[in-house]
Amino acid sequence: MQLIYFSVTNFRSITAAHKISLHETTVLIGRNNEGKSNILKGLDTAMTILQTHAIKARIGRVPFARSRDESYCWSRDFPISLQGRKSGLQTIFKLEFTLNDEDIDLFRESVNSKINGSLCLEIKIGKDDEPNIRVVEKRGKGGKTLNSKSSKIADFIARNIVFNYIPAVRTDAEAMDVVRKMLSREMRMLEKQEAYKNALDTIRKIQEPVLKELGNKIKLPLQEFLPSVKDVTIEIPEDARRVSLRSDFEIIVDDGTPTSLAYKGDGVKSLAALGLLKDRASTTGASIIAIEEPESHLHPAAIHQLNSVVTSLGNNNQVVLTTHNPLFVDRNEIKSNIIVDSGKATPAKSTKQIRDILGIKASDNLTNASYVLVVEGEDDVIALKAILPTLSDVIGKSIKSNLLVIEQIGGAGNLPYKLTLLSNSLCVYHCLLDNDDAGREAFEKAENEKLISIKSNTFITCNGSPNSEFEDCLNVSSYAKAVLDEFGVDLTTNAFKGNQKWSDRVRKVFLTNGKPWNDKVESDVKYVVANAVKKAPNDALNAHKRNSIDALVECLESLIGS
């Protein structure tokens, strides 16, 4: 069995990602905040809904382990911008599977229905958070019969597909939870053994008299005040007993000093999770592994090793991953790389398209560059490439000859990772960071890892503003018309004035004008501003707020001239 297509409609930032074609390895590529992670999470949500639906039908209730796991919450997962409309208030997932002859026989045996080798399921879920599952693209009498067996079909899928989701873990708790879930899944295999079942039954029988005695201790004082109380029983649900036996453990890693995995770095935890999957015994049916940004938290040298692990996983599993790292791009099968942009997903058409979406250019070869200016976003790259040559001939010539490369990190949080890459490539770099919480926190973390110093960094500072970002250094007049033409919002009004950082002031004006505001809108506005600056860089800087850029020019000239 293989999952060949997956569709997502109205899930978080994804409004319409139809019929995403899945291969042995499928790579989701896109800029930040375009929805790569949400597509992956959507796949996880759809599979979890199927599994929960199957188990609920099997045992008559939501199992103990699932009741604590909100796989879908309408108020959180349905696009906020669409929640006020009157119709179309459902999230829709579609999964299309192809079945081989063995799968078809197993389906007939499990569901008591014939199928022609293709199975497409649609999951709709709305405000009540209750899923409706049906078979689609089935015509006539047979289709109606299959639709009446949604629970059995969901059970067939749940039993014959092993699905693992590895998010880009960000905290110790999340990292350990990933490993814990995988170990729990492996331990669950014991529950099929007769000896293990007998052992569980023995534990239940031993616990029964203790629980009964505890119930009596509670019953007696209650009856004194409430004579109507006839009995009190304490029960441990059977699935809760099984879950506790397969989920409480500790992993000790001995790398010279035996240490709990909980106290290792996030990269080690991610590798531990992948290690559990690498040599897993093959199973009937299908195995799907969804991995979010496998390169996160890893040293560049380890990323090459990890790529080998991911490649080997693709031999016996379907792998779906998101990445910003070109190392994971499938160069042999271009269409297996999926471009995620503006809430939609389409197969890549060319290597150039992939390079453009990842921000890779032939001129930006970091191995050959001598100096790198590290900035936070793509818009900063566009604007600074235009502005800096107008301020310094030395810098202008260096950019033109690729001696100096301006490289984005896709958000301040990626700073340590990017600087590690640059250090590994023996590049000399200087950083330009927004002077806000994210920028300051990223600097502190990189400084603690000895990747950056006060000398090698310039913060954007503007007098009178506690927080500042690159756009604060620009003249409003240089981009106001472009913003008005594109979004219908006038930034030359008094509402835009103040000492808040630029994005907070723009947000206030947009909301005042009844316009939506979220991460994507902010990114789009910054992109429009950057391109307006690119067209007229000579007059782009604000004479009263350009001190940070002037300081940057001095640092870069000194760096290049040293």
PDB file of C-alpha atoms in Angstrom, residues 12-224:
ATOM      1  CA  ARG A  12      -4.143  26.705   9.436  1.00  0.00           C
ATOM      2  CA  SER A  13      -2.355  28.746   6.720  1.00  0.00           C
ATOM      3  CA  ILE A  14      -3.168  26.247   3.949  1.00  0.00           C
ATOM      4  CA  THR A  15      -6.273  27.260   2.019  1.00  0.00           C
ATOM      5  CA  ALA A  16      -5.936  24.966  -0.990  1.00  0.00           C
ATOM      6  CA  ALA A  17      -3.144  22.443  -1.457  1.00  0.00           C
ATOM      7  CA  HIS A  18      -4.780  19.965  -3.822  1.00  0.00           C
ATOM      8  CA  LYS A  19      -3.526  16.547  -4.826  1.00  0.00           C
ATOM      9  CA  ILE A  20       0.058  16.794  -3.614  1.00  0.00           C
ATOM     10  CA  SER A  21       1.821  13.912  -5.343  1.00  0.00           C
ATOM     11  CA  LEU A  22       3.827  11.760  -2.935  1.00  0.00           C
ATOM     12  CA  HIS A  23       6.823   9.649  -3.983  1.00  0.00           C
ATOM     13  CA  GLU A  24       9.324   7.467  -2.113  1.00  0.00           C
ATOM     14  CA  THR A  25      10.819  10.722  -0.855  1.00  0.00           C
ATOM     15  CA  THR A  26       8.893  13.984  -1.144  1.00  0.00           C
ATOM     16  CA  VAL A  27      10.537  17.298  -0.228  1.00  0.00           C
ATOM     17  CA  LEU A  28       8.432  20.330   0.708  1.00  0.00           C
ATOM     18  CA  ILE A  29      10.273  23.582  -0.046  1.00  0.00           C
ATOM     19  CA  GLY A  30       9.228  27.177   0.572  1.00  0.00           C
ATOM     20  CA  ARG A  31      10.042  30.439   2.247  1.00  0.00           C
ATOM     21  CA  ASN A  32       9.255  30.947   5.911  1.00  0.00           C
ATOM     22  CA  ASN A  33       5.567  31.178   6.891  1.00  0.00           C
ATOM     23  CA  GLU A  34       4.353  29.768   3.553  1.00  0.00           C
ATOM     24  CA  GLY A  35       2.867  26.619   5.093  1.00  0.00           C
ATOM     25  CA  LYS A  36       5.377  23.756   4.698  1.00  0.00           C
ATOM     26  CA  SER A  37       5.074  22.708   8.318  1.00  0.00           C
ATOM     27  CA  ASN A  38       1.285  23.037   8.222  1.00  0.00           C
ATOM     28  CA  ILE A  39       1.035  20.623   5.284  1.00  0.00           C
ATOM     29  CA  LEU A  40       3.139  18.137   7.217  1.00  0.00           C
ATOM     30  CA  LYS A  41       1.075  18.709  10.358  1.00  0.00           C
ATOM     31  CA  GLY A  42      -2.084  18.335   8.262  1.00  0.00           C
ATOM     32  CA  LEU A  43      -0.915  14.897   7.144  1.00  0.00           C
ATOM     33  CA  ASP A  44      -0.221  13.984  10.767  1.00  0.00           C
ATOM     34  CA  THR A  45      -3.670  15.260  11.794  1.00  0.00           C
ATOM     35  CA  ALA A  46      -5.434  13.287   9.054  1.00  0.00           C
ATOM     36  CA  MET A  47      -3.647  10.061   9.981  1.00  0.00           C
ATOM     37  CA  THR A  48      -4.340  10.612  13.700  1.00  0.00           C
ATOM     38  CA  ILE A  49      -8.048  11.191  12.967  1.00  0.00           C
ATOM     39  CA  LEU A  50      -8.186   7.916  11.029  1.00  0.00           C
ATOM     40  CA  GLN A  51      -6.464   6.007  13.819  1.00  0.00           C
ATOM     41  CA  THR A  52      -8.681   7.517  16.520  1.00  0.00           C
ATOM     42  CA  HIS A  53     -11.832   6.892  14.482  1.00  0.00           C
ATOM     43  CA  ALA A  54     -10.815   3.248  13.996  1.00  0.00           C
ATOM     44  CA  ILE A  55     -10.008   2.621  17.662  1.00  0.00           C
ATOM     45  CA  LYS A  56     -13.188   4.376  18.813  1.00  0.00           C
ATOM     46  CA  ALA A  57     -15.255   2.136  16.548  1.00  0.00           C
ATOM     47  CA  ARG A  58     -13.340  -0.901  17.779  1.00  0.00           C
ATOM     48  CA  ILE A  59     -13.702  -0.331  21.540  1.00  0.00           C
ATOM     49  CA  GLY A  60     -16.717   1.981  21.616  1.00  0.00           C
ATOM     50  CA  ARG A  61     -15.009   5.076  23.012  1.00  0.00           C
ATOM     51  CA  VAL A  62     -12.019   7.373  22.579  1.00  0.00           C
ATOM     52  CA  PRO A  63      -9.035   5.520  24.085  1.00  0.00           C
ATOM     53  CA  PHE A  64      -7.255   6.875  27.131  1.00  0.00           C
ATOM     54  CA  ALA A  65      -4.108   7.811  25.199  1.00  0.00           C
ATOM     55  CA  ARG A  66      -6.040   9.709  22.513  1.00  0.00           C
ATOM     56  CA  SER A  67      -8.374  11.583  24.852  1.00  0.00           C
ATOM     57  CA  ARG A  68      -5.464  13.744  25.972  1.00  0.00           C
ATOM     58  CA  ASP A  69      -4.238  14.415  22.423  1.00  0.00           C
ATOM     59  CA  GLU A  70      -6.223  17.070  20.584  1.00  0.00           C
ATOM     60  CA  SER A  71      -5.393  16.099  17.023  1.00  0.00           C
ATOM     61  CA  TYR A  72      -7.743  18.797  15.679  1.00  0.00           C
ATOM     62  CA  CYS A  73      -9.259  21.909  17.234  1.00  0.00           C
ATOM     63  CA  TRP A  74     -11.395  24.038  14.891  1.00  0.00           C
ATOM     64  CA  SER A  75     -10.729  27.358  16.632  1.00  0.00           C
ATOM     65  CA  ARG A  76      -6.989  26.710  16.344  1.00  0.00           C
ATOM     66  CA  ASP A  77      -6.693  24.805  13.071  1.00  0.00           C
ATOM     67  CA  PHE A  78      -9.310  26.344  10.768  1.00  0.00           C
ATOM     68  CA  PRO A  79      -7.888  29.527   9.125  1.00  0.00           C
ATOM     69  CA  ILE A  80      -8.684  32.412  11.472  1.00  0.00           C
ATOM     70  CA  SER A  81      -9.292  34.782   8.566  1.00  0.00           C
ATOM     71  CA  LEU A  82     -12.110  32.519   7.298  1.00  0.00           C
ATOM     72  CA  GLN A  83     -13.832  31.733  10.591  1.00  0.00           C
ATOM     73  CA  GLY A  84     -16.315  34.590  10.230  1.00  0.00           C
ATOM     74  CA  ARG A  85     -17.848  33.473   6.955  1.00  0.00           C
ATOM     75  CA  LYS A  86     -21.234  31.726   6.757  1.00  0.00           C
ATOM     76  CA  SER A  87     -20.344  28.638   4.727  1.00  0.00           C
ATOM     77  CA  GLY A  88     -17.342  26.504   3.882  1.00  0.00           C
ATOM     78  CA  LEU A  89     -16.424  26.164   7.555  1.00  0.00           C
ATOM     79  CA  GLN A  90     -14.824  22.753   7.358  1.00  0.00           C
ATOM     80  CA  THR A  91     -11.254  21.576   7.088  1.00  0.00           C
ATOM     81  CA  ILE A  92     -10.969  18.907   4.404  1.00  0.00           C
ATOM     82  CA  PHE A  93      -8.270  16.254   4.059  1.00  0.00           C
ATOM     83  CA  LYS A  94      -8.100  13.758   1.191  1.00  0.00           C
ATOM     84  CA  LEU A  95      -5.822  10.725   1.125  1.00  0.00           C
ATOM     85  CA  GLU A  96      -5.539   8.515  -1.938  1.00  0.00           C
ATOM     86  CA  PHE A  97      -3.894   5.120  -1.585  1.00  0.00           C
ATOM     87  CA  THR A  98      -2.882   2.591  -4.187  1.00  0.00           C
ATOM     88  CA  LEU A  99      -3.192  -1.075  -3.203  1.00  0.00           C
ATOM     89  CA  ASN A 100      -1.315  -4.066  -4.606  1.00  0.00           C
ATOM     90  CA  ASP A 101      -2.853  -7.529  -4.992  1.00  0.00           C
ATOM     91  CA  GLU A 102      -1.953  -8.525  -1.432  1.00  0.00           C
ATOM     92  CA  ASP A 103      -3.528  -5.319  -0.078  1.00  0.00           C
ATOM     93  CA  ILE A 104      -6.691  -5.900  -2.140  1.00  0.00           C
ATOM     94  CA  ASP A 105      -7.091  -9.406  -0.698  1.00  0.00           C
ATOM     95  CA  LEU A 106      -6.519  -8.101   2.811  1.00  0.00           C
ATOM     96  CA  PHE A 107      -9.044  -5.304   2.218  1.00  0.00           C
ATOM     97  CA  ARG A 108     -11.671  -7.805   1.061  1.00  0.00           C
ATOM     98  CA  GLU A 109     -11.022  -9.918   4.146  1.00  0.00           C
ATOM     99  CA  SER A 110     -11.098  -6.951   6.570  1.00  0.00           C
ATOM    100  CA  VAL A 111     -13.926  -4.862   5.084  1.00  0.00           C
ATOM    101  CA  ASN A 112     -15.866  -7.585   3.240  1.00  0.00           C
ATOM    102  CA  SER A 113     -15.937  -5.468   0.063  1.00  0.00           C
ATOM    103  CA  LYS A 114     -14.100  -5.522  -3.241  1.00  0.00           C
ATOM    104  CA  ILE A 115     -11.877  -2.681  -4.402  1.00  0.00           C
ATOM    105  CA  ASN A 116     -10.086  -2.077  -7.694  1.00  0.00           C
ATOM    106  CA  GLY A 117      -6.669  -1.092  -6.338  1.00  0.00           C
ATOM    107  CA  SER A 118      -7.308   2.570  -5.512  1.00  0.00           C
ATOM    108  CA  LEU A 119      -8.801   3.917  -2.291  1.00  0.00           C
ATOM    109  CA  CYS A 120      -9.520   7.613  -1.734  1.00  0.00           C
ATOM    110  CA  LEU A 121     -10.750   8.860   1.635  1.00  0.00           C
ATOM    111  CA  GLU A 122     -12.139  12.290   2.459  1.00  0.00           C
ATOM    112  CA  ILE A 123     -12.116  13.616   6.016  1.00  0.00           C
ATOM    113  CA  LYS A 124     -14.256  16.664   6.790  1.00  0.00           C
ATOM    114  CA  ILE A 125     -14.167  18.246  10.216  1.00  0.00           C
ATOM    115  CA  GLY A 126     -15.889  21.430  11.390  1.00  0.00           C
ATOM    116  CA  LYS A 127     -16.755  23.435  14.492  1.00  0.00           C
ATOM    117  CA  ASP A 128     -17.856  20.389  16.493  1.00  0.00           C
ATOM    118  CA  ASP A 129     -14.397  18.826  15.995  1.00  0.00           C
ATOM    119  CA  GLU A 130     -16.126  15.591  14.966  1.00  0.00           C
ATOM    120  CA  PRO A 131     -14.760  14.080  11.728  1.00  0.00           C
ATOM    121  CA  ASN A 132     -16.880  12.767   8.888  1.00  0.00           C
ATOM    122  CA  ILE A 133     -15.027  10.123   6.890  1.00  0.00           C
ATOM    123  CA  ARG A 134     -16.205   8.825   3.532  1.00  0.00           C
ATOM    124  CA  VAL A 135     -14.918   7.085   0.436  1.00  0.00           C
ATOM    125  CA  VAL A 136     -14.859   9.400  -2.577  1.00  0.00           C
ATOM    126  CA  GLU A 137     -14.728   8.888  -6.329  1.00  0.00           C
ATOM    127  CA  LYS A 138     -16.738   5.710  -6.030  1.00  0.00           C
ATOM    128  CA  ARG A 139     -19.800   5.524  -8.224  1.00  0.00           C
ATOM    129  CA  GLY A 140     -22.988   3.538  -7.990  1.00  0.00           C
ATOM    130  CA  LYS A 141     -23.976   0.836  -5.565  1.00  0.00           C
ATOM    131  CA  GLY A 142     -20.431  -0.162  -4.624  1.00  0.00           C
ATOM    132  CA  GLY A 143     -19.614   3.372  -3.536  1.00  0.00           C
ATOM    133  CA  LYS A 144     -22.579   3.519  -1.177  1.00  0.00           C
ATOM    134  CA  THR A 145     -21.585   0.204   0.354  1.00  0.00           C
ATOM    135  CA  LEU A 146     -18.035   1.396   1.000  1.00  0.00           C
ATOM    136  CA  ASN A 147     -19.251   4.680   2.486  1.00  0.00           C
ATOM    137  CA  SER A 148     -21.329   2.729   4.992  1.00  0.00           C
ATOM    138  CA  LYS A 149     -18.159   1.008   6.175  1.00  0.00           C
ATOM    139  CA  SER A 150     -16.049   4.084   7.003  1.00  0.00           C
ATOM    140  CA  SER A 151     -15.098   2.702  10.428  1.00  0.00           C
ATOM    141  CA  LYS A 152     -13.918  -0.615   8.986  1.00  0.00           C
ATOM    142  CA  ILE A 153     -12.002   1.139   6.215  1.00  0.00           C
ATOM    143  CA  ALA A 154     -10.395   3.540   8.714  1.00  0.00           C
ATOM    144  CA  ASP A 155      -9.486   0.505  10.816  1.00  0.00           C
ATOM    145  CA  PHE A 156      -7.964  -1.173   7.744  1.00  0.00           C
ATOM    146  CA  ILE A 157      -5.835   1.923   7.043  1.00  0.00           C
ATOM    147  CA  ALA A 158      -4.857   2.329  10.708  1.00  0.00           C
ATOM    148  CA  ARG A 159      -3.794  -1.310  11.012  1.00  0.00           C
ATOM    149  CA  ASN A 160      -1.868  -1.403   7.744  1.00  0.00           C
ATOM    150  CA  ILE A 161      -0.070   1.938   7.798  1.00  0.00           C
ATOM    151  CA  VAL A 162       2.668   2.855  10.232  1.00  0.00           C
ATOM    152  CA  PHE A 163       2.886   6.648  10.424  1.00  0.00           C
ATOM    153  CA  ASN A 164       5.646   8.547  12.233  1.00  0.00           C
ATOM    154  CA  TYR A 165       5.760  12.333  12.557  1.00  0.00           C
ATOM    155  CA  ILE A 166       8.960  14.023  13.712  1.00  0.00           C
ATOM    156  CA  PRO A 167       8.408  17.774  14.221  1.00  0.00           C
ATOM    157  CA  ALA A 168      11.244  20.292  14.274  1.00  0.00           C
ATOM    158  CA  VAL A 169      11.567  19.848  18.032  1.00  0.00           C
ATOM    159  CA  ARG A 170      12.243  23.124  19.835  1.00  0.00           C
ATOM    160  CA  THR A 171      12.101  22.256  23.550  1.00  0.00           C
ATOM    161  CA  ASP A 172      13.401  19.437  25.731  1.00  0.00           C
ATOM    162  CA  ALA A 173       9.847  18.260  26.455  1.00  0.00           C
ATOM    163  CA  GLU A 174       8.882  18.163  22.764  1.00  0.00           C
ATOM    164  CA  ALA A 175      12.100  16.414  21.788  1.00  0.00           C
ATOM    165  CA  MET A 176      11.684  13.679  24.392  1.00  0.00           C
ATOM    166  CA  ASP A 177       8.010  13.306  23.502  1.00  0.00           C
ATOM    167  CA  VAL A 178       8.964  12.426  19.917  1.00  0.00           C
ATOM    168  CA  VAL A 179      11.323   9.674  21.099  1.00  0.00           C
ATOM    169  CA  ARG A 180       8.866   8.496  23.747  1.00  0.00           C
ATOM    170  CA  LYS A 181       6.056   8.064  21.215  1.00  0.00           C
ATOM    171  CA  MET A 182       8.290   6.025  18.918  1.00  0.00           C
ATOM    172  CA  LEU A 183       9.493   3.742  21.680  1.00  0.00           C
ATOM    173  CA  SER A 184       5.902   3.346  22.817  1.00  0.00           C
ATOM    174  CA  ARG A 185       4.912   2.276  19.302  1.00  0.00           C
ATOM    175  CA  GLU A 186       7.677  -0.334  19.237  1.00  0.00           C
ATOM    176  CA  MET A 187       6.725  -1.618  22.700  1.00  0.00           C
ATOM    177  CA  ARG A 188       3.109  -1.908  21.558  1.00  0.00           C
ATOM    178  CA  MET A 189       4.142  -4.838  19.356  1.00  0.00           C
ATOM    179  CA  LEU A 190       4.541  -6.906  22.532  1.00  0.00           C
ATOM    180  CA  GLU A 191       0.804  -6.661  23.130  1.00  0.00           C
ATOM    181  CA  LYS A 192       0.203  -9.119  20.281  1.00  0.00           C
ATOM    182  CA  GLN A 193       2.099 -11.865  22.133  1.00  0.00           C
ATOM    183  CA  GLU A 194       0.033 -14.315  24.152  1.00  0.00           C
ATOM    184  CA  ALA A 195       2.551 -14.383  27.024  1.00  0.00           C
ATOM    185  CA  TYR A 196       2.350 -10.592  27.320  1.00  0.00           C
ATOM    186  CA  LYS A 197      -1.464 -10.683  27.313  1.00  0.00           C
ATOM    187  CA  ASN A 198      -1.386 -13.267  30.101  1.00  0.00           C
ATOM    188  CA  ALA A 199       1.038 -11.119  32.080  1.00  0.00           C
ATOM    189  CA  LEU A 200      -1.311  -8.114  31.771  1.00  0.00           C
ATOM    190  CA  ASP A 201      -4.201 -10.266  32.952  1.00  0.00           C
ATOM    191  CA  THR A 202      -2.120 -11.390  35.948  1.00  0.00           C
ATOM    192  CA  ILE A 203      -1.356  -7.753  36.821  1.00  0.00           C
ATOM    193  CA  ARG A 204      -5.063  -6.927  36.576  1.00  0.00           C
ATOM    194  CA  LYS A 205      -5.994  -9.760  38.927  1.00  0.00           C
ATOM    195  CA  ILE A 206      -3.318  -8.745  41.454  1.00  0.00           C
ATOM    196  CA  GLN A 207      -4.507  -5.119  41.368  1.00  0.00           C
ATOM    197  CA  GLU A 208      -8.212  -5.943  41.744  1.00  0.00           C
ATOM    198  CA  PRO A 209      -8.310  -6.693  45.529  1.00  0.00           C
ATOM    199  CA  VAL A 210      -6.168  -3.609  46.300  1.00  0.00           C
ATOM    200  CA  LEU A 211      -8.422  -1.377  44.221  1.00  0.00           C
ATOM    201  CA  LYS A 212     -11.518  -2.922  45.815  1.00  0.00           C
ATOM    202  CA  GLU A 213     -10.161  -2.257  49.305  1.00  0.00           C
ATOM    203  CA  LEU A 214      -9.349   1.340  48.381  1.00  0.00           C
ATOM    204  CA  GLY A 215     -12.875   1.738  47.043  1.00  0.00           C
ATOM    205  CA  ASN A 216     -14.320   0.520  50.355  1.00  0.00           C
ATOM    206  CA  LYS A 217     -12.151   3.004  52.262  1.00  0.00           C
ATOM    207  CA  ILE A 218     -13.655   5.804  50.204  1.00  0.00           C
ATOM    208  CA  LYS A 219     -17.200   4.373  50.382  1.00  0.00           C
ATOM    209  CA  LEU A 220     -17.528   4.202  54.189  1.00  0.00           C
ATOM    210  CA  PRO A 221     -17.011   7.917  54.985  1.00  0.00           C
ATOM    211  CA  LEU A 222     -19.137   8.905  51.994  1.00  0.00           C
ATOM    212  CA  GLN A 223     -22.067   6.769  53.231  1.00  0.00           C
ATOM    213  CA  GLU A 224     -22.030   8.563  56.576  1.00  0.00           C
TER     214      GLU A 224
END
